[in-house]
Coordinates of C-alpha atoms in Angstrom, one line a residue:
Chain P
M14 CA -196.3 -84.4 13.8
S15 CA -194.5 -82.8 11.2
A16 CA -196.5 -83.4 8.3
V17 CA -199.7 -82.2 9.9
R18 CA -198.0 -78.7 10.9
D19 CA -196.7 -78.7 7.4
R20 CA -200.6 -79.1 5.9
L21 CA -201.7 -76.7 8.6
Q22 CA -199.1 -74.3 7.1
Q23 CA -200.4 -74.8 3.3
F24 CA -203.8 -74.7 4.8
L25 CA -203.0 -71.1 6.3
A26 CA -201.6 -69.7 3.1
F27 CA -204.3 -70.7 0.9
G28 CA -206.8 -69.4 3.4
S29 CA -205.4 -65.7 3.3
L30 CA -205.3 -66.0 -0.6
I31 CA -209.1 -67.0 -0.3
A32 CA -209.6 -64.3 2.2
I33 CA -207.9 -61.7 0.4
F34 CA -210.1 -62.7 -2.8
L35 CA -213.3 -62.4 -1.1
F36 CA -212.3 -58.9 0.2
F37 CA -211.5 -57.6 -3.4
S38 CA -214.7 -59.9 -4.7
I39 CA -216.9 -57.7 -2.1
A40 CA -214.9 -54.6 -2.3
S41 CA -215.0 -54.0 -6.1
S42 CA -217.8 -55.1 -8.2
S43 CA -215.4 -55.3 -11.1
F44 CA -213.1 -57.7 -9.6
L45 CA -214.5 -61.2 -9.9
N46 CA -215.4 -62.1 -13.1
Y47 CA -214.2 -64.4 -15.6
S48 CA -211.9 -61.6 -17.5
N49 CA -210.4 -60.7 -14.8
V50 CA -209.6 -63.9 -13.2
T51 CA -207.7 -65.2 -16.0
S52 CA -205.9 -61.9 -16.1
I53 CA -204.8 -62.3 -12.5
L54 CA -203.6 -66.0 -13.3
F55 CA -201.9 -64.7 -16.6
S56 CA -200.1 -61.9 -14.7
T57 CA -198.7 -65.0 -12.1
V58 CA -197.1 -66.5 -15.0
V59 CA -193.6 -65.2 -15.1
I60 CA -193.0 -64.5 -11.2
G61 CA -194.7 -68.2 -10.6
L62 CA -192.0 -69.9 -12.9
L63 CA -189.3 -67.8 -11.4
A64 CA -190.4 -68.8 -8.0
L65 CA -190.8 -72.7 -8.3
G66 CA -187.5 -73.1 -9.3
T67 CA -186.2 -70.8 -6.4
T68 CA -188.1 -72.9 -4.3
F69 CA -186.0 -75.7 -4.6
V70 CA -183.0 -73.5 -4.1
I71 CA -184.2 -71.7 -0.9
I72 CA -185.1 -75.1 0.7
T73 CA -181.5 -76.2 0.6
S74 CA -181.2 -72.9 2.3
G75 CA -179.6 -71.4 -0.7
I76 CA -180.7 -68.5 -2.8
D77 CA -181.1 -67.3 -6.3
L78 CA -180.6 -63.6 -7.4
S79 CA -179.6 -64.1 -10.8
I80 CA -183.1 -65.4 -11.9
G81 CA -184.4 -62.3 -13.1
T82 CA -181.7 -60.7 -15.5
G83 CA -181.1 -64.5 -16.3
M84 CA -184.7 -64.5 -17.6
T85 CA -183.8 -61.5 -19.6
L86 CA -180.8 -63.0 -20.7
C87 CA -182.7 -66.4 -21.8
A88 CA -185.4 -63.9 -23.6
V89 CA -182.5 -62.6 -25.6
M90 CA -181.0 -65.9 -26.5
S91 CA -184.3 -67.0 -27.7
G92 CA -185.0 -64.1 -29.7
V93 CA -181.0 -65.2 -31.1
L94 CA -182.1 -68.7 -31.6
I95 CA -185.5 -68.4 -33.4
V96 CA -185.3 -64.9 -35.0
N97 CA -181.6 -64.4 -35.7
T98 CA -180.6 -68.0 -36.3
G99 CA -184.0 -68.9 -37.9
L100 CA -184.4 -72.0 -35.6
P101 CA -187.7 -73.7 -35.5
V102 CA -189.9 -72.6 -32.6
W103 CA -189.6 -75.9 -30.9
L104 CA -186.2 -76.1 -31.3
G105 CA -185.4 -72.7 -30.1
V106 CA -187.7 -72.9 -27.0
L107 CA -185.6 -76.3 -26.3
G108 CA -182.7 -74.3 -26.6
T109 CA -183.6 -71.3 -24.2
I110 CA -184.8 -73.5 -21.7
L111 CA -181.3 -75.4 -21.9
F112 CA -179.5 -72.2 -22.0
G113 CA -181.1 -71.2 -18.7
G114 CA -180.3 -74.5 -17.2
L115 CA -176.8 -73.6 -18.3
I116 CA -176.7 -70.4 -16.1
G117 CA -178.0 -72.8 -13.5
F118 CA -175.4 -75.2 -13.6
V119 CA -172.8 -72.4 -13.8
N120 CA -174.6 -70.9 -10.7
G121 CA -174.7 -74.3 -9.0
F122 CA -170.7 -75.1 -9.7
N123 CA -169.9 -71.9 -8.3
V124 CA -171.7 -72.8 -5.0
S125 CA -171.2 -76.3 -4.7
F126 CA -167.7 -76.8 -5.9
L127 CA -165.5 -73.8 -5.6
G128 CA -167.7 -72.9 -2.6
I129 CA -168.9 -69.5 -3.1
P130 CA -171.6 -68.3 -0.8
P131 CA -175.1 -68.5 -2.9
F132 CA -175.7 -65.0 -2.4
I133 CA -172.5 -63.7 -3.9
A134 CA -172.5 -66.4 -6.6
T135 CA -175.9 -65.5 -7.9
L136 CA -175.3 -61.8 -7.1
A137 CA -172.3 -62.0 -9.7
M138 CA -174.6 -64.0 -12.1
M139 CA -177.1 -61.2 -12.1
L140 CA -174.6 -58.7 -13.2
V141 CA -173.1 -61.2 -15.7
A142 CA -176.4 -62.2 -17.0
Q143 CA -177.6 -58.2 -17.3
G144 CA -174.5 -57.5 -19.1
L145 CA -174.4 -60.0 -21.3
A146 CA -178.3 -59.5 -22.5
L147 CA -177.1 -56.1 -23.6
V148 CA -174.3 -57.3 -25.3
I149 CA -176.1 -60.1 -27.3
S150 CA -179.0 -58.1 -28.5
D151 CA -176.7 -55.3 -29.3
S152 CA -179.2 -53.4 -26.7
T153 CA -181.7 -53.9 -28.8
P154 CA -185.2 -55.6 -28.5
I155 CA -185.5 -58.6 -30.8
Y156 CA -188.8 -58.7 -32.0
F157 CA -191.0 -61.8 -32.4
N158 CA -193.6 -60.4 -34.6
D159 CA -192.6 -62.6 -37.8
E160 CA -192.9 -65.6 -35.1
P161 CA -196.7 -66.1 -34.3
G162 CA -196.3 -69.8 -33.4
Y163 CA -193.8 -68.2 -30.9
I164 CA -196.3 -65.7 -29.5
A165 CA -199.0 -68.1 -29.2
I166 CA -197.2 -69.9 -26.5
S167 CA -198.1 -67.4 -24.0
T168 CA -201.4 -65.9 -25.6
G169 CA -202.7 -68.3 -27.7
H170 CA -205.7 -70.5 -26.7
L171 CA -204.7 -73.7 -27.1
L172 CA -208.2 -75.1 -25.2
G173 CA -210.1 -73.3 -28.0
V174 CA -211.5 -70.9 -25.1
D175 CA -210.6 -67.7 -24.0
F176 CA -207.7 -69.5 -21.6
P177 CA -204.1 -68.0 -22.0
N178 CA -201.7 -70.7 -23.0
A179 CA -199.4 -69.4 -20.4
V180 CA -201.6 -70.4 -17.6
L181 CA -201.5 -74.1 -18.8
V182 CA -198.0 -74.0 -19.0
L183 CA -197.8 -72.4 -15.4
A184 CA -200.3 -75.4 -14.2
V185 CA -197.7 -77.9 -16.1
A186 CA -194.7 -76.6 -14.7
T187 CA -196.3 -76.5 -11.2
V188 CA -197.1 -80.2 -11.2
I189 CA -194.0 -81.1 -12.7
A190 CA -192.0 -79.3 -9.9
A191 CA -194.5 -80.9 -7.3
V192 CA -193.7 -84.4 -8.6
V193 CA -190.0 -83.6 -8.6
L194 CA -189.8 -82.1 -5.2
N195 CA -192.2 -84.7 -3.3
R196 CA -191.5 -88.1 -5.6
T197 CA -188.1 -88.2 -6.5
I198 CA -184.6 -88.5 -5.0
L199 CA -184.0 -85.2 -6.0
G200 CA -186.8 -83.9 -4.0
R201 CA -185.6 -86.0 -0.8
Y202 CA -182.3 -84.8 -1.0
T203 CA -183.5 -80.7 -1.3
Y204 CA -185.0 -81.0 2.0
S205 CA -182.4 -83.0 3.3
I206 CA -179.6 -80.8 2.7
G207 CA -181.6 -77.7 3.7
S208 CA -182.0 -79.3 7.0
N209 CA -178.7 -80.7 7.6
E210 CA -176.3 -80.4 5.5
E211 CA -173.5 -82.0 6.9
A212 CA -175.8 -85.0 8.1
T213 CA -176.6 -85.4 4.6
A214 CA -173.0 -85.5 3.3
L215 CA -172.2 -87.9 6.3
S216 CA -174.6 -90.2 5.2
G217 CA -172.8 -91.0 2.0
I218 CA -175.0 -88.3 -0.5
S219 CA -173.0 -85.9 -2.7
V220 CA -174.2 -82.9 -1.5
R221 CA -172.0 -81.1 -4.3
K222 CA -173.5 -83.0 -7.1
W223 CA -177.2 -82.5 -5.7
K224 CA -176.7 -78.7 -5.1
L225 CA -175.5 -78.7 -8.7
A226 CA -178.5 -80.5 -9.9
I227 CA -180.8 -78.1 -7.9
Y228 CA -179.1 -75.1 -9.2
T229 CA -179.3 -76.3 -12.7
L230 CA -183.2 -77.4 -12.1
A231 CA -183.7 -73.5 -11.4
G232 CA -182.2 -72.2 -14.2
L233 CA -184.5 -74.5 -16.6
F234 CA -187.3 -72.5 -15.1
T235 CA -185.8 -69.4 -15.5
G236 CA -185.4 -70.3 -19.1
L237 CA -189.2 -71.0 -19.4
A238 CA -189.8 -67.6 -17.5
G239 CA -187.5 -66.2 -20.5
V240 CA -189.5 -67.9 -23.0
M241 CA -193.2 -66.9 -21.5
I242 CA -192.0 -63.2 -21.3
S243 CA -190.6 -62.9 -24.6
A244 CA -193.6 -64.6 -26.2
R245 CA -195.9 -62.3 -24.6
L246 CA -194.3 -59.4 -25.3
A247 CA -193.4 -60.6 -28.5
S248 CA -189.9 -59.3 -28.0
A249 CA -186.8 -59.8 -25.8
Q250 CA -186.4 -56.5 -24.2
P251 CA -182.9 -57.0 -22.7
G252 CA -182.8 -53.9 -20.3
T253 CA -185.5 -55.3 -17.7
G254 CA -185.5 -58.3 -15.6
I255 CA -184.2 -56.7 -12.3
G256 CA -186.5 -56.9 -9.6
Y257 CA -188.3 -60.0 -10.8
E258 CA -186.0 -62.0 -8.6
L259 CA -187.0 -60.1 -5.4
Q260 CA -190.7 -60.5 -6.3
A261 CA -190.4 -64.3 -6.7
I262 CA -188.3 -64.5 -3.4
A263 CA -191.4 -62.9 -2.2
A264 CA -193.8 -65.3 -3.4
V265 CA -191.8 -68.2 -2.2
V266 CA -191.2 -66.9 1.5
I267 CA -195.1 -65.8 1.4
G268 CA -195.6 -69.3 0.3
G269 CA -193.8 -70.8 3.7
T270 CA -191.0 -71.6 2.7
S271 CA -188.4 -70.9 5.1
L272 CA -185.4 -68.7 4.2
A273 CA -183.5 -71.2 6.6
G274 CA -184.2 -74.0 4.5
G275 CA -185.4 -77.6 5.2
K276 CA -188.8 -76.5 4.6
G277 CA -191.4 -75.6 1.7
S278 CA -193.7 -76.5 -0.8
I279 CA -194.2 -75.8 -4.2
V280 CA -198.1 -75.6 -3.5
G281 CA -197.4 -72.8 -1.0
T282 CA -195.2 -71.0 -3.6
L283 CA -198.0 -71.0 -6.2
I284 CA -200.3 -69.7 -3.6
G285 CA -197.8 -67.1 -2.9
A286 CA -197.3 -66.0 -6.5
L287 CA -201.3 -66.1 -6.5
I288 CA -201.3 -63.8 -3.4
I289 CA -198.9 -60.9 -4.9
S290 CA -200.9 -61.0 -8.3
V291 CA -204.5 -60.7 -6.4
L292 CA -203.2 -58.0 -4.4
N293 CA -201.6 -56.4 -7.1
N294 CA -204.7 -56.4 -9.5
G295 CA -207.0 -56.0 -6.7
L296 CA -205.2 -52.9 -5.1
Q297 CA -205.2 -51.2 -8.7
I298 CA -208.8 -52.2 -9.4
M299 CA -209.7 -50.3 -6.3
S300 CA -207.8 -47.4 -7.5
I301 CA -205.3 -47.5 -4.4
P302 CA -202.6 -45.0 -5.1
Q303 CA -199.3 -46.9 -6.3
E304 CA -197.2 -45.8 -3.3
W305 CA -199.7 -47.5 -1.1
Q306 CA -199.9 -50.8 -3.0
N307 CA -196.2 -51.0 -2.3
V308 CA -196.4 -50.6 1.6
I309 CA -199.1 -53.1 1.8
L310 CA -197.5 -55.7 -0.3
G311 CA -194.4 -55.3 1.7
A312 CA -196.7 -55.5 4.7
V313 CA -197.9 -58.9 3.7
I314 CA -194.3 -60.1 3.2
L315 CA -193.7 -59.2 7.0
V316 CA -196.8 -60.7 8.3
A317 CA -196.4 -64.0 6.1
V318 CA -192.7 -64.4 7.6
Y319 CA -194.0 -63.3 10.9
A320 CA -196.6 -66.1 11.0
D321 CA -194.0 -68.6 9.5
M322 CA -191.6 -67.8 12.9
A323 CA -194.6 -67.6 15.5
R324 CA -195.8 -71.2 14.0
K325 CA -192.0 -72.5 14.9
R326 CA -191.5 -71.0 18.0
S327 CA -194.8 -72.8 19.1
S328 CA -194.0 -75.9 17.7
T329 CA -190.7 -76.2 19.2
V330 CA -191.8 -75.6 22.5
Chain X
M3 CA -166.8 -88.8 -14.3
G4 CA -166.8 -86.4 -11.5
K5 CA -163.5 -85.0 -12.5
W6 CA -164.5 -84.5 -16.1
L7 CA -168.0 -82.9 -14.9
M8 CA -165.7 -80.3 -12.6
V9 CA -163.3 -79.6 -15.7
C10 CA -166.5 -78.8 -17.9
A11 CA -168.2 -76.8 -15.4
A12 CA -164.9 -74.9 -14.9
S13 CA -164.3 -73.9 -18.3
L14 CA -167.8 -73.1 -18.6
A15 CA -167.6 -70.6 -15.9
L16 CA -164.6 -69.4 -17.4
G17 CA -166.0 -68.8 -20.7
F18 CA -169.1 -66.8 -19.0
A19 CA -166.4 -64.4 -17.1
A20 CA -165.0 -63.7 -20.3
C21 CA -167.8 -63.0 -22.1
G22 CA -168.9 -60.6 -19.0
D23 CA -165.5 -58.6 -19.3
D24 CA -165.8 -58.2 -23.1
G25 CA -169.2 -57.0 -22.6
G26 CA -168.4 -54.3 -20.1
E27 CA -165.9 -52.9 -22.2
T28 CA -168.1 -52.3 -25.2
T29 CA -171.4 -51.2 -23.7
G30 CA -169.7 -49.0 -20.8
G31 CA -166.8 -47.7 -21.8
A32 CA -165.9 -45.7 -25.1
S33 CA -167.3 -46.7 -28.6
A34 CA -166.3 -43.6 -30.5
G35 CA -162.6 -42.8 -30.1
G36 CA -160.7 -43.6 -26.9
G37 CA -161.7 -43.7 -23.5
G38 CA -158.8 -41.6 -22.0
G39 CA -158.3 -37.6 -22.3
G40 CA -158.0 -35.7 -25.6
G41 CA -155.6 -37.6 -27.5
G42 CA -154.2 -35.6 -30.3
E43 CA -156.0 -32.7 -32.2
Q44 CA -159.6 -33.8 -31.6
P45 CA -161.5 -32.4 -28.5
Y46 CA -162.7 -34.9 -26.3
I47 CA -166.3 -34.6 -25.0
A48 CA -167.5 -37.0 -22.2
I49 CA -171.3 -37.7 -22.3
V50 CA -172.9 -39.4 -19.3
S51 CA -176.4 -39.8 -20.4
K52 CA -179.5 -41.8 -18.3
G53 CA -178.7 -45.2 -19.7
F54 CA -177.8 -46.7 -23.2
Q55 CA -180.1 -49.6 -23.5
H56 CA -183.3 -47.9 -24.3
Q57 CA -183.9 -47.1 -28.1
F58 CA -184.0 -43.3 -27.3
W59 CA -180.8 -43.2 -25.7
Q60 CA -179.3 -45.4 -28.4
A61 CA -180.7 -43.0 -31.0
V62 CA -179.4 -40.0 -28.9
K63 CA -175.7 -41.7 -29.0
Q64 CA -176.3 -42.1 -32.7
G65 CA -176.8 -38.5 -33.6
A66 CA -174.1 -37.4 -31.2
E67 CA -171.4 -39.9 -32.7
D68 CA -172.5 -38.6 -36.6
E69 CA -172.1 -35.3 -35.4
A70 CA -169.1 -35.7 -33.5
K71 CA -167.2 -38.0 -36.8
A72 CA -168.8 -34.9 -38.9
K73 CA -167.1 -32.2 -36.7
G74 CA -164.0 -33.6 -36.0
A75 CA -164.6 -34.6 -32.4
K76 CA -164.1 -37.8 -30.0
I77 CA -166.7 -38.7 -27.8
T78 CA -167.7 -41.7 -25.4
F79 CA -171.1 -42.2 -24.4
E80 CA -172.0 -44.1 -21.2
G81 CA -174.8 -44.4 -18.4
P82 CA -176.1 -46.6 -15.8
P83 CA -178.1 -49.7 -16.2
T84 CA -181.2 -48.6 -15.0
E85 CA -182.9 -45.0 -14.9
Q86 CA -183.0 -45.7 -11.2
D87 CA -179.4 -45.8 -10.6
I88 CA -178.5 -42.0 -9.2
E89 CA -175.5 -43.1 -7.3
Q90 CA -173.7 -45.2 -10.1
Q91 CA -174.7 -42.0 -12.6
V92 CA -172.8 -39.4 -10.0
T93 CA -170.1 -41.9 -9.9
M94 CA -169.7 -41.9 -13.5
L95 CA -170.1 -38.2 -13.8
T96 CA -166.7 -37.9 -11.1
N97 CA -164.7 -39.9 -13.1
A98 CA -165.7 -38.1 -16.5
I99 CA -164.4 -34.9 -14.8
Q100 CA -161.4 -36.8 -13.8
K101 CA -160.6 -37.3 -17.4
K102 CA -160.5 -33.8 -17.8
P103 CA -162.6 -33.5 -21.4
A104 CA -163.0 -30.3 -23.2
A105 CA -166.7 -30.5 -22.4
I106 CA -169.1 -32.8 -20.6
G107 CA -172.4 -33.7 -21.7
F108 CA -174.7 -34.6 -19.1
A109 CA -178.5 -36.0 -18.5
A110 CA -179.2 -35.7 -15.0
L111 CA -181.6 -38.9 -13.4
D112 CA -181.8 -36.2 -10.4
S113 CA -181.8 -32.6 -11.0
K114 CA -180.4 -32.0 -7.8
A115 CA -178.1 -34.8 -6.9
S116 CA -175.3 -33.8 -8.9
A117 CA -175.6 -29.8 -8.5
P118 CA -171.9 -30.4 -6.2
L119 CA -170.3 -32.4 -9.2
M120 CA -171.4 -29.3 -11.6
E121 CA -169.4 -27.2 -8.9
Q122 CA -166.2 -29.3 -9.5
A123 CA -166.7 -29.4 -13.2
K124 CA -166.5 -25.5 -13.1
S125 CA -163.5 -25.3 -10.9
A126 CA -161.7 -27.7 -13.4
N127 CA -163.0 -25.7 -16.3
I128 CA -164.7 -28.2 -18.2
P129 CA -167.9 -26.5 -19.7
V130 CA -171.1 -28.7 -19.2
I131 CA -173.8 -28.8 -21.3
A132 CA -177.1 -30.5 -19.9
F133 CA -178.9 -32.6 -22.1
D134 CA -182.7 -34.5 -21.8
S135 CA -183.5 -32.6 -18.5
G136 CA -182.1 -29.8 -16.9
V137 CA -179.7 -29.7 -13.6
E138 CA -180.4 -27.3 -10.7
S139 CA -177.3 -25.5 -11.1
D140 CA -176.2 -22.4 -13.2
V141 CA -173.2 -24.2 -14.4
P142 CA -174.4 -25.6 -17.5
V143 CA -173.6 -23.5 -20.6
T144 CA -177.1 -24.4 -22.1
T145 CA -179.5 -27.3 -21.8
A146 CA -181.0 -29.2 -25.1
A147 CA -183.9 -30.9 -24.1
T148 CA -187.4 -31.6 -25.3
D149 CA -190.1 -29.6 -23.6
N150 CA -191.7 -32.6 -21.9
K151 CA -194.7 -30.2 -20.5
A152 CA -195.8 -29.1 -23.6
A153 CA -195.0 -32.3 -25.7
A154 CA -197.7 -34.1 -23.1
A155 CA -200.1 -31.1 -23.7
E156 CA -199.9 -31.9 -27.5
A157 CA -200.7 -35.8 -26.3
A158 CA -203.6 -34.5 -24.2
K159 CA -204.8 -32.4 -26.9
H160 CA -205.1 -35.1 -29.5
M161 CA -206.6 -37.6 -27.1
S162 CA -209.3 -34.9 -26.5
E163 CA -210.0 -34.3 -29.9
L164 CA -209.9 -38.1 -30.8
I165 CA -212.6 -39.0 -27.7
G166 CA -214.9 -36.2 -28.7
G167 CA -213.9 -34.0 -25.8
K168 CA -215.6 -36.4 -22.9
G169 CA -215.2 -39.6 -21.4
K170 CA -212.6 -41.5 -18.6
V171 CA -209.1 -41.2 -19.5
A172 CA -206.2 -43.6 -17.7
L173 CA -202.8 -42.7 -17.2
V174 CA -199.5 -45.2 -17.1
V175 CA -196.6 -43.1 -16.3
H176 CA -193.0 -44.7 -15.9
D177 CA -192.8 -43.1 -12.5
Q178 CA -193.3 -40.5 -10.0
T179 CA -189.8 -39.0 -9.0
S180 CA -188.2 -38.3 -12.6
R181 CA -188.3 -35.3 -14.5
T182 CA -189.7 -36.9 -17.5
G183 CA -192.1 -39.0 -15.5
I184 CA -193.3 -35.7 -13.4
E185 CA -193.5 -33.4 -16.6
R186 CA -195.2 -35.8 -19.1
R187 CA -198.0 -36.5 -16.3
D188 CA -198.3 -32.6 -15.4
G189 CA -198.3 -31.5 -18.9
F190 CA -201.3 -33.9 -19.8
V191 CA -203.2 -33.5 -16.6
E192 CA -203.0 -29.9 -16.6
W193 CA -204.2 -29.1 -20.3
M194 CA -206.7 -31.6 -19.8
K195 CA -208.1 -29.6 -16.7
A196 CA -208.0 -26.5 -18.5
N197 CA -209.3 -27.2 -21.7
A198 CA -211.7 -30.8 -21.6
P199 CA -213.9 -30.1 -18.3
D200 CA -215.8 -33.4 -19.4
V201 CA -212.8 -35.6 -19.7
E202 CA -212.5 -37.5 -16.3
L203 CA -209.0 -38.7 -15.4
L204 CA -208.4 -41.6 -13.6
P205 CA -205.7 -41.6 -10.9
V206 CA -202.6 -42.1 -12.4
Q207 CA -200.7 -45.6 -12.1
Y208 CA -196.9 -46.2 -12.7
G209 CA -195.5 -49.1 -14.4
A210 CA -191.8 -48.5 -13.9
G211 CA -191.8 -48.3 -17.7
D212 CA -191.6 -52.4 -17.4
Q213 CA -194.0 -53.3 -20.8
A214 CA -195.1 -56.5 -18.6
K215 CA -196.1 -54.4 -15.6
S216 CA -197.7 -51.7 -17.3
A217 CA -199.8 -54.2 -19.6
D218 CA -201.1 -55.7 -16.2
I219 CA -202.0 -52.2 -14.8
A220 CA -203.7 -51.3 -17.8
K221 CA -205.8 -54.5 -17.9
S222 CA -206.6 -53.8 -14.2
I223 CA -207.9 -50.3 -15.3
I224 CA -210.0 -51.5 -18.2
Q225 CA -211.6 -54.1 -15.9
A226 CA -212.9 -51.2 -13.1
N227 CA -213.7 -49.2 -15.7
P228 CA -215.5 -50.8 -18.4
D229 CA -216.7 -47.2 -19.9
L230 CA -212.7 -46.2 -20.4
K231 CA -212.3 -44.1 -23.4
G232 CA -208.6 -43.1 -23.8
F233 CA -205.7 -44.3 -22.4
Y234 CA -202.3 -42.6 -22.3
G235 CA -198.4 -44.3 -21.7
A236 CA -196.4 -41.6 -20.8
N237 CA -193.1 -43.5 -22.3
E238 CA -191.8 -46.2 -24.4
G239 CA -192.3 -49.4 -22.2
S240 CA -195.4 -47.6 -20.6
A241 CA -196.9 -46.8 -24.1
I242 CA -196.4 -50.5 -24.9
G243 CA -197.8 -52.2 -22.1
V244 CA -200.7 -50.3 -22.5
V245 CA -201.2 -51.5 -26.1
K246 CA -200.7 -55.0 -24.7
G247 CA -203.2 -55.0 -22.0
V248 CA -205.6 -53.4 -24.3
E249 CA -204.9 -56.6 -26.9
E250 CA -204.7 -59.1 -24.2
S251 CA -208.3 -57.7 -22.7
G252 CA -209.9 -58.0 -25.9
K253 CA -211.6 -54.7 -25.4
K254 CA -212.5 -52.7 -28.7
G255 CA -212.8 -48.9 -29.0
I256 CA -210.1 -47.2 -26.6
T257 CA -208.3 -44.7 -28.1
I258 CA -204.6 -45.0 -27.1
V259 CA -202.1 -42.3 -27.0
G260 CA -198.5 -42.8 -26.5
F261 CA -194.6 -41.2 -26.0
D262 CA -191.9 -41.8 -27.6
S263 CA -191.1 -44.3 -30.5
G264 CA -189.6 -48.1 -31.1
K265 CA -190.5 -50.9 -33.4
A266 CA -193.7 -52.3 -31.6
Q267 CA -195.3 -48.3 -31.1
M268 CA -194.8 -47.9 -34.7
D269 CA -196.3 -51.1 -35.5
A270 CA -199.3 -50.4 -33.0
I271 CA -199.9 -47.3 -35.2
R272 CA -199.7 -48.7 -38.4
S273 CA -202.0 -51.4 -37.4
G274 CA -204.1 -48.8 -35.9
V275 CA -204.4 -50.1 -32.4
M276 CA -202.7 -47.1 -31.3
A277 CA -204.1 -43.8 -32.4
G278 CA -200.8 -42.0 -32.6
A279 CA -197.9 -40.7 -30.3
I280 CA -195.4 -37.9 -29.5
T281 CA -191.9 -38.4 -30.6
Q282 CA -189.0 -36.3 -29.4
N283 CA -185.8 -35.7 -31.6
P284 CA -183.1 -37.8 -30.2
V285 CA -181.3 -37.9 -33.0
G286 CA -181.1 -34.2 -33.0
M287 CA -180.6 -34.1 -29.6
G288 CA -177.2 -35.9 -29.9
K289 CA -176.4 -33.5 -32.5
Q290 CA -177.4 -30.5 -30.9
L291 CA -175.3 -32.0 -27.7
V292 CA -172.4 -32.0 -29.8
D293 CA -172.6 -29.1 -31.6
S294 CA -173.4 -27.0 -28.2
A295 CA -170.2 -28.7 -26.3
L296 CA -168.0 -27.5 -29.7
A297 CA -169.6 -24.3 -29.3
A298 CA -168.8 -24.1 -25.6
I299 CA -165.1 -25.1 -26.2
N300 CA -164.9 -22.0 -28.6
G301 CA -165.9 -19.9 -25.6
E302 CA -169.3 -19.1 -28.0
Q303 CA -172.5 -17.6 -26.3
Q304 CA -175.4 -19.7 -26.4
P305 CA -178.9 -19.4 -25.4
K306 CA -179.6 -21.2 -21.8
V307 CA -182.2 -23.5 -23.4
I308 CA -182.2 -25.0 -26.6
D309 CA -185.7 -26.9 -27.5
T310 CA -184.6 -29.8 -29.7
G311 CA -188.5 -30.3 -30.5
F312 CA -191.3 -32.9 -30.5
Y313 CA -193.7 -34.0 -32.9
W314 CA -197.1 -35.8 -33.0
Y315 CA -197.2 -38.6 -35.3
D316 CA -199.9 -41.0 -36.4
K317 CA -201.2 -43.3 -39.2
T318 CA -200.9 -40.3 -42.0
N319 CA -197.8 -39.0 -41.5
I320 CA -195.7 -42.0 -40.0
D321 CA -194.0 -42.2 -43.3
D322 CA -193.4 -38.9 -43.8
P323 CA -189.5 -38.3 -44.4
K324 CA -189.8 -35.5 -41.7
I325 CA -191.1 -37.7 -39.0
A326 CA -189.5 -41.1 -40.7
A327 CA -186.0 -39.4 -39.4
V328 CA -186.7 -38.6 -35.7
L329 CA -188.6 -42.6 -35.4
Y330 CA -186.4 -45.0 -34.1
E331 CA -187.0 -49.0 -34.3

């Protein structure tokens, strides 16, 4: 029964995406074409990657506020490894993703072993990461202009056609995240911890260890996002990143993952991220004043959460 | 196994925390001379800027530090993490006044929010030099700033010439509330309205100076306006974002005009993707700031506004020594 309801929920998010997409296709003649659709997908990559990792954390009824500036710190780390240290690109990318994992590991440790509430632990990490990004880079952007192989990770065309690699990376990452959440022990325990942490612990599962693993996993996605944004910009910009975490959390919530924990899906999150970027793109194409774009985006989040709550209420009656 | 994991993680966490502390001190606090009051013979000037992480502020800081060294003064240079953190900047200014410096240099994020503190500085007999953007108060002895409206008008003039005086032009501006955002938008728009009747300006879009966001906006604009002739980015992040957006869209023949400097923008100008840009003179601004502060400490009379200047630069003069001196990577 619950499985049917979850399907329905995903279908609703997907239906909203289709509805918004159709609306813009009709409303503006320059919306629906190959280059604009790839451009929408491309602009989803960074927020999408951050949202994938955060989905796991939010399903455990946690939160990760450090992903925005953590991503920035990873971007800077990538610059240090590849540009300053001169590591081969593949090794630098691997190092950066693992470094993201390390940030997540520290978050996970603080949350599960020290018992610091996730909101506070990751808020502190958000500040630490922002500060470290500035310190390590000496407040100066690090440029990858002499590393065409690195830049190609985002903007190159592996398929030979005009389709940016970044979108492929997001697609592969989504599949991996979905498999981990739906087909592994880690995924099962993620739901279990979010539904009832105490019961999970009583059934002999080491909640602490698994939480540590879940935050570390979110960190790995943060590292990957750091690679993708710095490859796109051909530079690590140490001053940015704040606000990205909220967009990612918004994507997760629009995608039907409950902030109360226990429920959620990777496909839903991807749909949530796509809804945000379709809205951004469509409203810009229609030349809606930017102030109103924010109002509309905020309203969409409210509607998404309300719809979720209404569903839950009707299902418990 | 479990125990080892914990020990390992704890040391990592501590390592992180230690690094964080370290960072706070080097970036936020004193970088040239001590943080406390005057200390010895040299006058102490506390400078509160709009930030310190952008290249522009680093260049202002450089100019101020060099001049302080040359003239024998001590300075501190600090600023909030983002240019939206008005409250944090007000706190920094409050703390600066508490340190009883010989003079204060101040670049207001919000020209009104800091007015009460200006009075406080006045009653403490600390002269204030405003820089980069003015404060709505009579307290500052002088304001050392770029005339952003005139500079934006210059950008508009070049844009109009480059596109032959007609066609669609789009603007990506960093924000709609800061003084530089408003002036660089209005200076551009007003010049076009007055002098180029055949140029059609599209509604202004704002990208918070975030390169990725500005690039996405630029692509949407190109998508909606295939006949777009020109693009104006009102600060470093906006301009680089526009360049990225145009490159990613694969569209040729769009004239891009920018603002500020930075490596990516200079590369784009050298390679011809960007036609040219306006640069302020941040090093000169920092130098002027310290000079004015020292003059104020000595009680000298100064003009109310000191224009620190701006330059148009493009492929032809980017390596000119006079221009190269005001560009920063």
